[in-house]
mmCIF file with all atom_site columns, C-alpha atoms in Angstrom:
data_model
loop_
_atom_site.group_PDB
_atom_site.id
_atom_site.type_symbol
_atom_site.label_atom_id
_atom_site.label_alt_id
_atom_site.label_comp_id
_atom_site.label_asym_id
_atom_site.label_entity_id
_atom_site.label_seq_id
_atom_site.pdbx_PDB_ins_code
_atom_site.Cartn_x
_atom_site.Cartn_y
_atom_site.Cartn_z
_atom_site.occupancy
_atom_site.B_iso_or_equiv
_atom_site.pdbx_formal_charge
_atom_site.auth_seq_id
_atom_site.auth_comp_id
_atom_site.auth_asym_id
_atom_site.auth_atom_id
_atom_site.pdbx_PDB_model_num
ATOM 1   C CA . MET A 1 1   ? 109.567 109.737 115.160 1.00 83.00 ? 1   MET A CA 1
ATOM 2   C CA . GLY A 1 2   ? 106.058 108.486 114.596 1.00 88.00 ? 2   GLY A CA 1
ATOM 3   C CA . GLU A 1 3   ? 106.135 110.145 111.122 1.00 92.00 ? 3   GLU A CA 1
ATOM 4   C CA . PHE A 1 4   ? 109.392 108.575 110.088 1.00 90.00 ? 4   PHE A CA 1
ATOM 5   C CA . LEU A 1 5   ? 107.762 105.068 110.883 1.00 91.00 ? 5   LEU A CA 1
ATOM 6   C CA . HIS A 1 6   ? 104.510 106.014 108.957 1.00 91.00 ? 6   HIS A CA 1
ATOM 7   C CA . TYR A 1 7   ? 106.255 107.493 105.808 1.00 91.00 ? 7   TYR A CA 1
ATOM 8   C CA . LEU A 1 8   ? 108.271 104.025 105.885 1.00 90.00 ? 8   LEU A CA 1
ATOM 9   C CA . ASN A 1 9   ? 104.967 102.201 106.227 1.00 90.00 ? 9   ASN A CA 1
ATOM 10  C CA . VAL A 1 10  ? 103.047 104.100 103.772 1.00 92.00 ? 10  VAL A CA 1
ATOM 11  C CA . ARG A 1 11  ? 106.239 104.151 101.051 1.00 93.00 ? 11  ARG A CA 1
ATOM 12  C CA . LYS A 1 12  ? 107.407 100.645 102.030 1.00 92.00 ? 12  LYS A CA 1
ATOM 13  C CA . GLY A 1 13  ? 106.841 99.123  98.109  1.00 93.00 ? 13  GLY A CA 1
ATOM 14  C CA . HIS A 1 14  ? 108.358 101.922 96.702  1.00 95.00 ? 14  HIS A CA 1
ATOM 15  C CA . LEU A 1 15  ? 111.359 101.907 98.976  1.00 93.00 ? 15  LEU A CA 1
ATOM 16  C CA . LEU A 1 16  ? 111.684 98.254  98.629  1.00 95.00 ? 16  LEU A CA 1
ATOM 17  C CA . ASP A 1 17  ? 112.001 98.933  94.937  1.00 96.00 ? 17  ASP A CA 1
ATOM 18  C CA . LEU A 1 18  ? 114.579 101.729 95.169  1.00 95.00 ? 18  LEU A CA 1
ATOM 19  C CA . THR A 1 19  ? 116.307 98.907  97.534  1.00 96.00 ? 19  THR A CA 1
ATOM 20  C CA . ILE A 1 20  ? 116.768 96.394  95.098  1.00 97.00 ? 20  ILE A CA 1
ATOM 21  C CA . ALA A 1 21  ? 117.486 98.792  92.034  1.00 96.00 ? 21  ALA A CA 1
ATOM 22  C CA . HIS A 1 22  ? 120.411 99.942  94.521  1.00 96.00 ? 22  HIS A CA 1
ATOM 23  C CA . ALA A 1 23  ? 121.808 96.703  95.237  1.00 98.00 ? 23  ALA A CA 1
ATOM 24  C CA . GLN A 1 24  ? 121.890 95.709  91.506  1.00 98.00 ? 24  GLN A CA 1
ATOM 25  C CA . ILE A 1 25  ? 123.995 98.590  90.608  1.00 97.00 ? 25  ILE A CA 1
ATOM 26  C CA . VAL A 1 26  ? 126.112 97.929  93.385  1.00 98.00 ? 26  VAL A CA 1
ATOM 27  C CA . LEU A 1 27  ? 126.618 94.131  92.395  1.00 98.00 ? 27  LEU A CA 1
ATOM 28  C CA . SER A 1 28  ? 126.992 94.977  89.144  1.00 98.00 ? 28  SER A CA 1
ATOM 29  C CA . ALA A 1 29  ? 129.718 97.222  89.662  1.00 98.00 ? 29  ALA A CA 1
ATOM 30  C CA . ILE A 1 30  ? 131.389 94.733  91.948  1.00 98.00 ? 30  ILE A CA 1
ATOM 31  C CA . VAL A 1 31  ? 131.154 92.211  89.019  1.00 98.00 ? 31  VAL A CA 1
ATOM 32  C CA . ILE A 1 32  ? 132.825 94.460  86.476  1.00 98.00 ? 32  ILE A CA 1
ATOM 33  C CA . ALA A 1 33  ? 134.897 95.912  88.590  1.00 98.00 ? 33  ALA A CA 1
ATOM 34  C CA . THR A 1 34  ? 136.245 92.617  89.700  1.00 98.00 ? 34  THR A CA 1
ATOM 35  C CA . ALA A 1 35  ? 136.591 91.246  85.963  1.00 98.00 ? 35  ALA A CA 1
ATOM 36  C CA . ILE A 1 36  ? 138.785 94.238  84.819  1.00 98.00 ? 36  ILE A CA 1
ATOM 37  C CA . SER A 1 37  ? 141.032 93.950  87.848  1.00 97.00 ? 37  SER A CA 1
ATOM 38  C CA . LEU A 1 38  ? 141.485 90.083  87.560  1.00 96.00 ? 38  LEU A CA 1
ATOM 39  C CA . VAL A 1 39  ? 142.571 90.347  84.165  1.00 96.00 ? 39  VAL A CA 1
ATOM 40  C CA . THR A 1 40  ? 144.505 93.604  84.976  1.00 97.00 ? 40  THR A CA 1
ATOM 41  C CA . ALA A 1 41  ? 146.449 91.842  87.389  1.00 96.00 ? 41  ALA A CA 1
ATOM 42  C CA . ILE A 1 42  ? 147.131 88.955  85.852  1.00 94.00 ? 42  ILE A CA 1
ATOM 43  C CA . LEU A 1 43  ? 148.800 90.712  83.117  1.00 95.00 ? 43  LEU A CA 1
ATOM 44  C CA . VAL A 1 44  ? 150.958 93.237  85.122  1.00 96.00 ? 44  VAL A CA 1
ATOM 45  C CA . TYR A 1 45  ? 151.709 91.510  88.303  1.00 92.00 ? 45  TYR A CA 1
ATOM 46  C CA . ARG A 1 46  ? 155.189 89.899  86.801  1.00 90.00 ? 46  ARG A CA 1
ATOM 47  C CA . ARG A 1 47  ? 156.322 93.265  85.527  1.00 93.00 ? 47  ARG A CA 1
ATOM 48  C CA . GLU A 1 48  ? 157.114 95.469  88.963  1.00 93.00 ? 48  GLU A CA 1
ATOM 49  C CA . ARG A 1 49  ? 156.948 98.905  87.042  1.00 96.00 ? 49  ARG A CA 1
ATOM 50  C CA . LEU A 1 50  ? 154.035 98.042  84.621  1.00 96.00 ? 50  LEU A CA 1
ATOM 51  C CA . ALA A 1 51  ? 152.127 97.188  87.635  1.00 96.00 ? 51  ALA A CA 1
ATOM 52  C CA . ALA A 1 52  ? 153.468 100.422 89.563  1.00 96.00 ? 52  ALA A CA 1
ATOM 53  C CA . VAL A 1 53  ? 152.413 102.478 86.554  1.00 97.00 ? 53  VAL A CA 1
ATOM 54  C CA . VAL A 1 54  ? 149.066 100.806 86.518  1.00 96.00 ? 54  VAL A CA 1
ATOM 55  C CA . LEU A 1 55  ? 147.906 100.842 90.231  1.00 96.00 ? 55  LEU A CA 1
ATOM 56  C CA . SER A 1 56  ? 149.152 104.563 90.397  1.00 96.00 ? 56  SER A CA 1
ATOM 57  C CA . ILE A 1 57  ? 146.616 104.988 87.252  1.00 95.00 ? 57  ILE A CA 1
ATOM 58  C CA . VAL A 1 58  ? 143.860 103.404 89.233  1.00 95.00 ? 58  VAL A CA 1
ATOM 59  C CA . GLY A 1 59  ? 145.098 105.013 92.474  1.00 94.00 ? 59  GLY A CA 1
ATOM 60  C CA . THR A 1 60  ? 144.246 108.523 91.125  1.00 93.00 ? 60  THR A CA 1
ATOM 61  C CA . PHE A 1 61  ? 140.450 107.533 90.848  1.00 91.00 ? 61  PHE A CA 1
ATOM 62  C CA . LEU A 1 62  ? 140.154 107.490 94.278  1.00 90.00 ? 62  LEU A CA 1
ATOM 63  C CA . THR A 1 63  ? 141.324 110.805 94.580  1.00 92.00 ? 63  THR A CA 1
ATOM 64  C CA . ILE A 1 64  ? 138.802 112.116 92.585  1.00 92.00 ? 64  ILE A CA 1
ATOM 65  C CA . PRO A 1 65  ? 135.652 113.389 94.572  1.00 94.00 ? 65  PRO A CA 1
ATOM 66  C CA . SER A 1 66  ? 132.569 111.912 93.622  1.00 91.00 ? 66  SER A CA 1
ATOM 67  C CA . LEU A 1 67  ? 130.804 114.995 92.779  1.00 92.00 ? 67  LEU A CA 1
ATOM 68  C CA . ALA A 1 68  ? 133.740 116.106 90.674  1.00 95.00 ? 68  ALA A CA 1
ATOM 69  C CA . LEU A 1 69  ? 133.527 112.712 88.875  1.00 94.00 ? 69  LEU A CA 1
ATOM 70  C CA . PHE A 1 70  ? 129.789 112.581 88.488  1.00 93.00 ? 70  PHE A CA 1
ATOM 71  C CA . SER A 1 71  ? 130.293 116.358 87.116  1.00 94.00 ? 71  SER A CA 1
ATOM 72  C CA . LEU A 1 72  ? 132.905 114.646 84.595  1.00 94.00 ? 72  LEU A CA 1
ATOM 73  C CA . LEU A 1 73  ? 130.643 111.668 83.714  1.00 95.00 ? 73  LEU A CA 1
ATOM 74  C CA . ILE A 1 74  ? 126.889 113.064 83.737  1.00 95.00 ? 74  ILE A CA 1
ATOM 75  C CA . PRO A 1 75  ? 127.741 115.098 80.369  1.00 95.00 ? 75  PRO A CA 1
ATOM 76  C CA . PHE A 1 76  ? 129.002 111.963 78.506  1.00 96.00 ? 76  PHE A CA 1
ATOM 77  C CA . LEU A 1 77  ? 126.466 109.596 79.981  1.00 96.00 ? 77  LEU A CA 1
ATOM 78  C CA . GLY A 1 78  ? 123.727 111.639 81.207  1.00 94.00 ? 78  GLY A CA 1
ATOM 79  C CA . LEU A 1 79  ? 121.606 111.013 84.283  1.00 94.00 ? 79  LEU A CA 1
ATOM 80  C CA . GLY A 1 80  ? 120.565 107.853 85.854  1.00 92.00 ? 80  GLY A CA 1
ATOM 81  C CA . THR A 1 81  ? 122.472 104.590 86.538  1.00 94.00 ? 81  THR A CA 1
ATOM 82  C CA . LYS A 1 82  ? 125.509 104.786 84.051  1.00 96.00 ? 82  LYS A CA 1
ATOM 83  C CA . PRO A 1 83  ? 127.497 107.147 85.763  1.00 96.00 ? 83  PRO A CA 1
ATOM 84  C CA . ALA A 1 84  ? 126.680 105.689 89.191  1.00 96.00 ? 84  ALA A CA 1
ATOM 85  C CA . LEU A 1 85  ? 127.911 102.489 87.766  1.00 97.00 ? 85  LEU A CA 1
ATOM 86  C CA . VAL A 1 86  ? 130.933 103.985 86.268  1.00 97.00 ? 86  VAL A CA 1
ATOM 87  C CA . ALA A 1 87  ? 132.137 105.490 89.494  1.00 96.00 ? 87  ALA A CA 1
ATOM 88  C CA . LEU A 1 88  ? 131.624 102.744 91.720  1.00 96.00 ? 88  LEU A CA 1
ATOM 89  C CA . VAL A 1 89  ? 133.428 100.457 89.145  1.00 97.00 ? 89  VAL A CA 1
ATOM 90  C CA . LEU A 1 90  ? 136.422 103.221 89.148  1.00 96.00 ? 90  LEU A CA 1
ATOM 91  C CA . TYR A 1 91  ? 136.462 103.235 92.903  1.00 96.00 ? 91  TYR A CA 1
ATOM 92  C CA . ALA A 1 92  ? 136.299 99.705  93.358  1.00 96.00 ? 92  ALA A CA 1
ATOM 93  C CA . MET A 1 93  ? 139.249 98.248  91.292  1.00 96.00 ? 93  MET A CA 1
ATOM 94  C CA . LEU A 1 94  ? 141.941 99.884  93.212  1.00 95.00 ? 94  LEU A CA 1
ATOM 95  C CA . PRO A 1 95  ? 141.490 97.532  96.459  1.00 96.00 ? 95  PRO A CA 1
ATOM 96  C CA . ILE A 1 96  ? 140.537 94.634  94.071  1.00 97.00 ? 96  ILE A CA 1
ATOM 97  C CA . LEU A 1 97  ? 143.565 95.049  91.736  1.00 97.00 ? 97  LEU A CA 1
ATOM 98  C CA . ARG A 1 98  ? 146.027 95.603  94.208  1.00 97.00 ? 98  ARG A CA 1
ATOM 99  C CA . ASN A 1 99  ? 145.131 92.937  96.713  1.00 97.00 ? 99  ASN A CA 1
ATOM 100 C CA . THR A 1 100 ? 145.272 90.589  93.708  1.00 96.00 ? 100 THR A CA 1
ATOM 101 C CA . VAL A 1 101 ? 148.686 91.527  92.381  1.00 96.00 ? 101 VAL A CA 1
ATOM 102 C CA . VAL A 1 102 ? 150.019 91.454  96.150  1.00 95.00 ? 102 VAL A CA 1
ATOM 103 C CA . GLY A 1 103 ? 148.188 87.707  96.460  1.00 93.00 ? 103 GLY A CA 1
ATOM 104 C CA . LEU A 1 104 ? 149.450 86.471  92.943  1.00 91.00 ? 104 LEU A CA 1
ATOM 105 C CA . ARG A 1 105 ? 153.191 88.008  93.723  1.00 91.00 ? 105 ARG A CA 1
ATOM 106 C CA . SER A 1 106 ? 153.087 85.833  97.504  1.00 91.00 ? 106 SER A CA 1
ATOM 107 C CA . VAL A 1 107 ? 152.395 82.642  95.833  1.00 84.00 ? 107 VAL A CA 1
ATOM 108 C CA . ASP A 1 108 ? 155.967 80.744  96.995  1.00 85.00 ? 108 ASP A CA 1
ATOM 109 C CA . ARG A 1 109 ? 158.248 80.109  94.072  1.00 85.00 ? 109 ARG A CA 1
ATOM 110 C CA . ALA A 1 110 ? 158.731 76.366  95.400  1.00 85.00 ? 110 ALA A CA 1
ATOM 111 C CA . VAL A 1 111 ? 154.772 75.781  94.993  1.00 82.00 ? 111 VAL A CA 1
ATOM 112 C CA . LEU A 1 112 ? 155.153 76.957  91.572  1.00 79.00 ? 112 LEU A CA 1
ATOM 113 C CA . GLU A 1 113 ? 158.181 75.099  90.607  1.00 80.00 ? 113 GLU A CA 1
ATOM 114 C CA . SER A 1 114 ? 156.175 72.064  92.054  1.00 83.00 ? 114 SER A CA 1
ATOM 115 C CA . ALA A 1 115 ? 153.570 72.969  89.713  1.00 80.00 ? 115 ALA A CA 1
ATOM 116 C CA . ARG A 1 116 ? 155.393 73.133  86.845  1.00 83.00 ? 116 ARG A CA 1
ATOM 117 C CA . GLY A 1 117 ? 157.193 70.171  87.662  1.00 84.00 ? 117 GLY A CA 1
ATOM 118 C CA . MET A 1 118 ? 153.983 68.344  87.619  1.00 87.00 ? 118 MET A CA 1
ATOM 119 C CA . GLY A 1 119 ? 153.391 69.619  84.165  1.00 83.00 ? 119 GLY A CA 1
ATOM 120 C CA . MET A 1 120 ? 150.792 72.188  84.754  1.00 85.00 ? 120 MET A CA 1
ATOM 121 C CA . ASN A 1 121 ? 150.643 74.961  82.121  1.00 81.00 ? 121 ASN A CA 1
ATOM 122 C CA . ARG A 1 122 ? 150.482 78.898  83.248  1.00 79.00 ? 122 ARG A CA 1
ATOM 123 C CA . LEU A 1 123 ? 146.493 78.760  83.086  1.00 78.00 ? 123 LEU A CA 1
ATOM 124 C CA . ARG A 1 124 ? 146.254 75.554  85.235  1.00 82.00 ? 124 ARG A CA 1
ATOM 125 C CA . ARG A 1 125 ? 148.684 76.998  87.899  1.00 79.00 ? 125 ARG A CA 1
ATOM 126 C CA . LEU A 1 126 ? 146.524 80.158  88.113  1.00 74.00 ? 126 LEU A CA 1
ATOM 127 C CA . ALA A 1 127 ? 143.471 78.249  88.344  1.00 72.00 ? 127 ALA A CA 1
ATOM 128 C CA . ARG A 1 128 ? 145.001 76.196  91.201  1.00 72.00 ? 128 ARG A CA 1
#
């Protein structure tokens, strides 16, 4: 245990740099996956069959083991942060997309009618 603590103390600057780099990759992946998933969910939530197809396609990304996904991505993207970012985006999309579709579908029809009656357009209703 003492050797490990010594290692942490000696390399704390380098470990902090790597931790910050890791956090930046994860945050970037979350932002990208959220943007893609929100737009996709808004486009498909009204069409049941299209939403099912899109959710199935995105769901297949989670069935691909990470090592296999990296072996597919590295020849095209090389080593480094790009394949990690793509993999994290693919893995993060399904929960965001599925929950956004469910959330949009669960809005009460009476609330939508009230908003329409108040003169709100689609974009404004979506924002509210």
